Short mmCIF file of C-alpha atoms and ligand atoms in Angstrom, two decimals:
data_model
loop_
_atom_site.label_atom_id
_atom_site.label_comp_id
_atom_site.label_asym_id
_atom_site.label_seq_id
_atom_site.Cartn_x
_atom_site.Cartn_y
_atom_site.Cartn_z
CA MET C 1 7.99 -22.04 8.25
CA ASN C 2 9.84 -24.81 10.07
CA ILE C 3 13.00 -23.36 11.45
CA ARG C 4 14.62 -26.74 11.89
CA SER C 5 14.38 -27.70 8.25
CA SER C 6 17.74 -25.97 7.22
CA LYS C 7 19.49 -27.97 4.43
CA LYS C 8 22.95 -27.15 5.81
CA MET C 9 24.67 -26.78 9.15
CA ILE C 10 25.63 -23.15 9.41
CA LYS C 11 28.01 -21.76 12.04
CA VAL C 12 27.18 -18.67 13.93
CA ILE C 13 30.24 -16.53 15.08
CA LYS C 14 29.75 -13.83 17.55
CA LYS C 15 33.27 -12.68 18.40
CA VAL C 16 35.56 -10.46 16.25
CA ARG C 17 38.70 -12.46 17.35
CA ALA C 18 37.09 -15.84 16.46
CA MET C 19 36.07 -14.49 13.06
CA GLN C 20 39.47 -13.16 12.35
CA LYS C 21 41.02 -16.59 13.27
CA LEU C 22 38.62 -18.40 11.00
CA ALA C 23 39.24 -15.88 8.16
CA ASP C 24 43.08 -16.61 8.61
CA LEU C 25 42.53 -20.28 8.42
CA LEU C 26 40.29 -20.06 5.44
CA ARG C 27 42.77 -17.80 3.66
CA ARG C 28 45.75 -20.24 4.55
CA GLU C 29 43.69 -22.96 2.77
CA GLY C 30 43.49 -20.82 -0.21
CA LYS C 31 39.64 -20.27 -0.01
CA THR C 32 38.02 -17.16 -1.49
CA ILE C 33 35.83 -15.51 1.16
CA GLY C 34 32.69 -13.66 0.02
CA LEU C 35 30.79 -11.40 2.36
CA VAL C 36 27.14 -10.16 2.29
CA PRO C 37 26.89 -7.36 4.88
CA THR C 38 23.28 -7.09 6.28
CA MET C 39 21.39 -5.85 9.21
CA GLY C 40 19.17 -8.96 9.03
CA ALA C 41 15.48 -9.10 8.40
CA LEU C 42 16.44 -10.87 5.12
CA HIS C 43 14.27 -10.47 2.02
CA ASP C 44 14.62 -11.52 -1.62
CA GLY C 45 17.08 -8.50 -2.29
CA HIS C 46 19.45 -9.98 0.27
CA LEU C 47 18.94 -13.55 -1.05
CA SER C 48 19.93 -12.46 -4.58
CA LEU C 49 23.11 -11.06 -3.13
CA ILE C 50 23.72 -14.24 -1.21
CA LYS C 51 23.15 -16.35 -4.38
CA LYS C 52 25.67 -14.14 -6.24
CA CYS C 53 28.20 -14.46 -3.44
CA VAL C 54 27.95 -18.19 -3.14
CA LYS C 55 28.46 -18.54 -6.88
CA ALA C 56 31.49 -16.30 -6.75
CA SER C 57 33.12 -17.52 -3.59
CA ASP C 58 34.35 -20.74 -1.85
CA VAL C 59 33.03 -19.62 1.50
CA THR C 60 30.12 -17.25 2.08
CA VAL C 61 29.88 -15.18 5.20
CA LEU C 62 26.64 -13.26 5.95
CA SER C 63 27.06 -10.64 8.61
CA VAL C 64 23.91 -9.77 10.56
CA PHE C 65 24.38 -6.67 12.71
CA VAL C 66 22.01 -3.89 13.34
CA ASN C 67 24.54 -1.05 13.48
CA ARG C 68 23.53 1.50 16.08
CA LEU C 69 26.10 3.92 14.71
CA GLN C 70 24.31 4.48 11.37
CA PHE C 71 20.91 5.46 12.94
CA GLY C 72 20.09 8.95 13.97
CA PRO C 73 18.78 9.73 17.52
CA LYS C 74 15.25 9.95 16.15
CA GLU C 75 15.43 7.02 13.83
CA ASP C 76 14.14 3.42 14.07
CA PHE C 77 17.16 1.56 15.69
CA GLY C 78 14.92 0.28 18.49
CA ASN C 79 12.15 -0.96 16.18
CA TYR C 80 14.30 -2.19 13.35
CA PRO C 81 12.94 -5.72 12.47
CA ARG C 82 15.05 -8.46 14.10
CA GLN C 83 14.30 -12.12 13.13
CA PHE C 84 17.57 -14.04 13.74
CA ALA C 85 16.06 -17.45 13.70
CA MET C 86 14.40 -16.94 10.31
CA ASP C 87 17.48 -15.18 8.93
CA LYS C 88 19.58 -18.21 9.95
CA LYS C 89 17.18 -20.71 8.19
CA LEU C 90 17.15 -18.58 5.00
CA ALA C 91 20.94 -18.20 4.94
CA ALA C 92 21.52 -21.94 5.38
CA ASP C 93 18.92 -22.69 2.64
CA ASN C 94 20.72 -20.39 0.27
CA GLY C 95 24.25 -21.74 0.82
CA VAL C 96 25.74 -19.36 3.41
CA ASP C 97 28.49 -21.09 5.42
CA TYR C 98 28.97 -18.72 8.35
CA ILE C 99 26.94 -16.00 9.95
CA PHE C 100 28.85 -13.27 11.67
CA ALA C 101 26.48 -11.71 14.23
CA PRO C 102 28.41 -9.71 16.93
CA SER C 103 26.68 -7.87 19.78
CA HIS C 104 27.23 -4.14 19.85
CA GLU C 105 29.53 -4.60 22.69
CA ASP C 106 31.60 -7.26 20.88
CA PHE C 107 31.83 -5.06 17.78
CA TYR C 108 32.51 -1.67 19.25
CA ASN C 109 34.66 -1.54 22.43
CA SER C 110 33.39 0.63 25.21
CA ASP C 111 35.93 3.43 24.45
CA PHE C 112 35.56 3.20 20.70
CA SER C 113 36.54 6.44 19.06
CA SER C 114 37.80 5.81 15.51
CA PHE C 115 35.44 6.75 12.66
CA VAL C 116 35.67 6.53 8.85
CA ASP C 117 34.38 9.53 6.93
CA VAL C 118 34.10 9.14 3.20
CA GLU C 119 33.78 12.72 1.98
CA GLY C 120 32.30 13.88 -1.31
CA VAL C 121 29.93 11.18 -2.45
CA THR C 122 28.26 11.11 0.96
CA LYS C 123 27.39 14.91 0.94
CA ASN C 124 24.19 14.78 -1.16
CA LEU C 125 21.03 12.58 -0.97
CA CYS C 126 20.82 10.57 2.19
CA GLY C 127 24.07 12.16 3.46
CA SER C 128 22.40 15.43 3.85
CA ALA C 129 19.10 14.08 4.96
CA ARG C 130 20.67 11.67 7.62
CA PRO C 131 23.73 13.37 9.07
CA GLY C 132 26.27 11.03 10.30
CA HIS C 133 24.73 8.08 8.67
CA PHE C 134 27.50 7.30 6.23
CA ILE C 135 30.12 7.65 8.93
CA GLY C 136 28.22 4.95 10.81
CA VAL C 137 28.04 2.83 7.57
CA ALA C 138 31.66 3.23 6.56
CA THR C 139 32.95 2.68 10.16
CA ALA C 140 30.95 -0.57 10.37
CA VAL C 141 31.79 -1.85 6.97
CA THR C 142 35.51 -1.11 7.49
CA LYS C 143 35.32 -3.17 10.73
CA LEU C 144 33.38 -5.93 9.05
CA PHE C 145 36.30 -6.16 6.47
CA THR C 146 39.00 -6.28 9.13
CA ALA C 147 36.93 -8.98 11.05
CA ILE C 148 35.96 -11.13 8.09
CA LYS C 149 38.82 -10.45 5.77
CA PRO C 150 36.69 -11.03 2.71
CA HIS C 151 38.15 -11.13 -0.87
CA LYS C 152 34.75 -9.99 -2.25
CA ALA C 153 31.71 -8.11 -0.81
CA PHE C 154 28.25 -7.69 -2.22
CA PHE C 155 25.88 -4.62 -1.79
CA GLY C 156 22.51 -3.94 -3.14
CA GLU C 157 21.80 -1.02 -5.65
CA LYS C 158 18.74 0.15 -3.70
CA ASP C 159 21.31 1.82 -1.37
CA PHE C 160 23.03 3.17 -4.43
CA GLN C 161 24.82 6.00 -2.45
CA GLN C 162 26.13 3.34 0.06
CA PHE C 163 27.41 1.27 -2.83
CA VAL C 164 29.20 4.28 -4.17
CA THR C 165 30.52 5.26 -0.84
CA ILE C 166 31.97 1.61 -0.16
CA LYS C 167 33.69 1.69 -3.52
CA LYS C 168 35.27 4.99 -2.76
CA LEU C 169 36.20 3.74 0.79
CA VAL C 170 38.15 0.59 -0.58
CA ALA C 171 39.79 2.61 -3.33
CA ASP C 172 40.88 5.51 -0.93
CA LEU C 173 42.11 3.26 1.95
CA ASN C 174 43.66 0.53 -0.35
CA ILE C 175 41.37 -2.16 1.22
CA ASP C 176 41.86 -5.28 -0.79
CA VAL C 177 38.15 -6.23 -1.27
CA LYS C 178 36.41 -6.39 -4.62
CA ILE C 179 33.05 -4.64 -4.37
CA TYR C 180 30.08 -6.12 -6.35
CA SER C 181 26.51 -4.81 -6.64
CA GLY C 182 23.12 -6.43 -7.15
CA LYS C 183 20.18 -5.10 -8.94
CA ILE C 184 17.12 -3.75 -6.94
CA ILE C 185 14.71 -6.62 -6.36
CA ARG C 186 11.08 -5.55 -6.49
CA GLU C 187 7.65 -6.91 -5.81
CA LYS C 188 5.53 -7.76 -8.80
CA ASN C 189 3.85 -4.30 -8.32
CA GLY C 190 7.13 -2.52 -8.43
CA LEU C 191 7.71 -1.79 -4.70
CA ALA C 192 11.41 -2.13 -4.00
CA LEU C 193 12.12 -4.74 -1.42
CA SER C 194 13.32 -3.28 1.92
CA SER C 195 13.36 -4.67 5.51
CA ARG C 196 11.42 -1.44 6.36
CA ASN C 197 8.48 -2.48 4.21
CA ALA C 198 7.42 -4.57 7.12
CA TYR C 199 6.37 -1.34 8.89
CA LEU C 200 3.80 -0.37 6.09
CA SER C 201 0.09 -0.81 6.54
CA ASP C 202 -1.98 -2.10 3.52
CA ASP C 203 -2.93 1.50 2.69
CA GLU C 204 0.70 2.72 2.94
CA ARG C 205 2.05 -0.15 0.82
CA GLU C 206 -0.56 0.83 -1.90
CA ARG C 207 0.43 4.58 -1.73
CA ALA C 208 4.15 3.72 -1.77
CA LEU C 209 3.81 2.24 -5.32
CA VAL C 210 3.92 5.89 -6.66
CA LEU C 211 7.56 5.96 -5.79
CA TYR C 212 8.66 3.40 -8.49
CA ARG C 213 5.81 4.50 -10.84
CA SER C 214 7.28 8.03 -10.82
CA LEU C 215 10.77 6.68 -11.42
CA VAL C 216 9.47 4.84 -14.39
CA GLU C 217 7.65 7.76 -15.70
CA ALA C 218 10.82 9.91 -15.32
CA LYS C 219 12.71 7.30 -17.34
CA ARG C 220 9.94 7.45 -20.01
CA LEU C 221 10.25 11.29 -20.18
CA PHE C 222 14.05 11.13 -20.39
CA ILE C 223 13.95 8.56 -23.23
CA ALA C 224 11.37 10.61 -25.06
CA GLY C 225 13.95 13.51 -25.07
CA GLU C 226 13.44 15.47 -21.80
CA LYS C 227 16.93 16.37 -20.61
CA ASN C 228 15.98 19.11 -18.12
CA ALA C 229 16.42 17.55 -14.64
CA LEU C 230 14.02 20.07 -12.91
CA LYS C 231 11.19 19.27 -15.22
CA ILE C 232 11.48 15.62 -14.72
CA ILE C 233 11.95 16.08 -10.84
CA ASN C 234 8.86 18.35 -10.71
CA ASN C 235 6.74 15.81 -12.52
CA ALA C 236 7.74 13.17 -10.00
CA VAL C 237 7.20 15.46 -6.96
CA ASN C 238 3.62 16.21 -8.12
CA SER C 239 2.78 12.56 -8.52
CA ILE C 240 4.28 11.64 -5.11
CA GLU C 241 2.63 14.55 -3.28
CA SER C 242 -0.75 13.44 -4.75
CA GLN C 243 -0.34 10.38 -2.60
CA GLU C 244 0.05 12.47 0.60
CA ILE C 245 3.70 11.25 0.93
CA GLU C 246 6.23 13.44 2.58
CA ILE C 247 9.20 13.88 0.28
CA ASP C 248 12.66 13.94 1.78
CA TYR C 249 14.26 14.46 -1.62
CA VAL C 250 13.70 13.75 -5.29
CA LYS C 251 17.01 14.36 -7.11
CA ILE C 252 18.76 13.72 -10.38
CA VAL C 253 22.48 13.40 -9.82
CA ASP C 254 25.81 12.43 -11.57
CA ILE C 255 26.13 8.72 -11.36
CA ASN C 256 29.74 8.81 -10.02
CA SER C 257 29.99 12.03 -7.89
CA LEU C 258 26.29 11.89 -6.86
CA ALA C 259 26.36 15.70 -7.14
CA ASP C 260 23.07 17.39 -8.51
CA ILE C 261 22.88 18.01 -12.22
CA LYS C 262 20.69 20.44 -14.15
CA ARG C 263 20.96 18.85 -17.71
CA ILE C 264 21.03 15.02 -18.08
CA GLY C 265 23.70 13.76 -20.50
CA GLU C 266 24.17 10.13 -21.49
CA LYS C 267 23.33 8.78 -17.98
CA ALA C 268 22.24 10.04 -14.56
CA LEU C 269 20.87 8.57 -11.36
CA MET C 270 17.44 9.61 -10.17
CA ALA C 271 16.89 8.98 -6.49
CA ILE C 272 14.01 9.39 -4.10
CA ALA C 273 13.60 9.30 -0.41
CA ALA C 274 10.09 9.82 1.15
CA LYS C 275 8.21 9.10 4.27
CA VAL C 276 5.05 6.93 3.71
CA GLY C 277 3.33 7.41 7.04
CA LYS C 278 6.24 7.01 9.56
CA THR C 279 8.33 4.77 7.25
CA ARG C 280 11.14 6.33 5.30
CA LEU C 281 11.54 4.53 1.96
CA ILE C 282 14.23 5.07 -0.75
CA ASP C 283 14.37 4.10 -4.43
CA ASN C 284 16.29 4.92 -7.53
CA ILE C 285 16.63 4.46 -11.28
CA VAL C 286 19.35 4.94 -13.78
CA LEU C 287 18.29 7.15 -16.54
CA LYS C 288 20.18 6.13 -19.73
O1 PAF J 1 22.97 -1.98 3.95
C1 PAF J 1 22.96 -2.39 5.11
O2 PAF J 1 22.24 -3.29 5.54
C2 PAF J 1 23.87 -1.67 6.09
O3 PAF J 1 24.01 -0.29 5.87
C3 PAF J 1 25.35 -2.29 6.23
C4 PAF J 1 26.04 -2.37 4.81
C5 PAF J 1 25.14 -3.83 6.60
C6 PAF J 1 26.19 -1.62 7.08
O4 PAF J 1 25.68 -1.76 8.47
#
């Protein structure tokens, strides 16, 4: 793709102070600022959030920041896909006005020691599988909010627990940002889009399809009358393990508290995290 063919001049801001000054100016002009926070390696899931944001805001800011704080010591921070020139072109083509892309040193001062810990909703699912992950996410997102001063921010539902955590964060700390979510965007074959899909070999990509298939099967069972969470979970576990995929968790949880439930009422969230080869993938479906 020709990186120079961007439709629109887009401005990249690297320093927190410069971003704050710009945000103050935009707010004085009465502009509504929308934020799409990302770690880059943009795919159609991000682009659908950007489109929503552009529609709902006068000015759209995309943040591109691979946040070291939310990666565990054995996780993929070093390998995480970075493709800034391509991200910039995609952002410009989709109506983004500014990219906020600080370096780690610009974002976290060298003696940084203040962390945001959203309790409760971060305990289960990825919270127990990735200790410290949501402290990293909540701290970074809080700092993105104080740097960009958005009126609105947009998060994908693939990271459902992250979305719930950020909603709780803004409610608990009176942060004046409206949080919106965007549906999971999938490939035609059902694979949920993720920047980490780039790590998958052809064979792994094929085997990974079982994740969504087992969620769809779970929903079918639920609609057919099965309300016992364990039965639905065991069925999914068997299908996933048949593809030699290492399960991190398969859970059915309350859609608000994200705590495990045994019997499904009107509505619940079924969530999966699993390692396909070395790649950790997550996916979910609402049972209702
Ligand atoms: O979802 C992500 O890409 C990240 O967790 C976020 C929200 C940008 C925070 O670093």
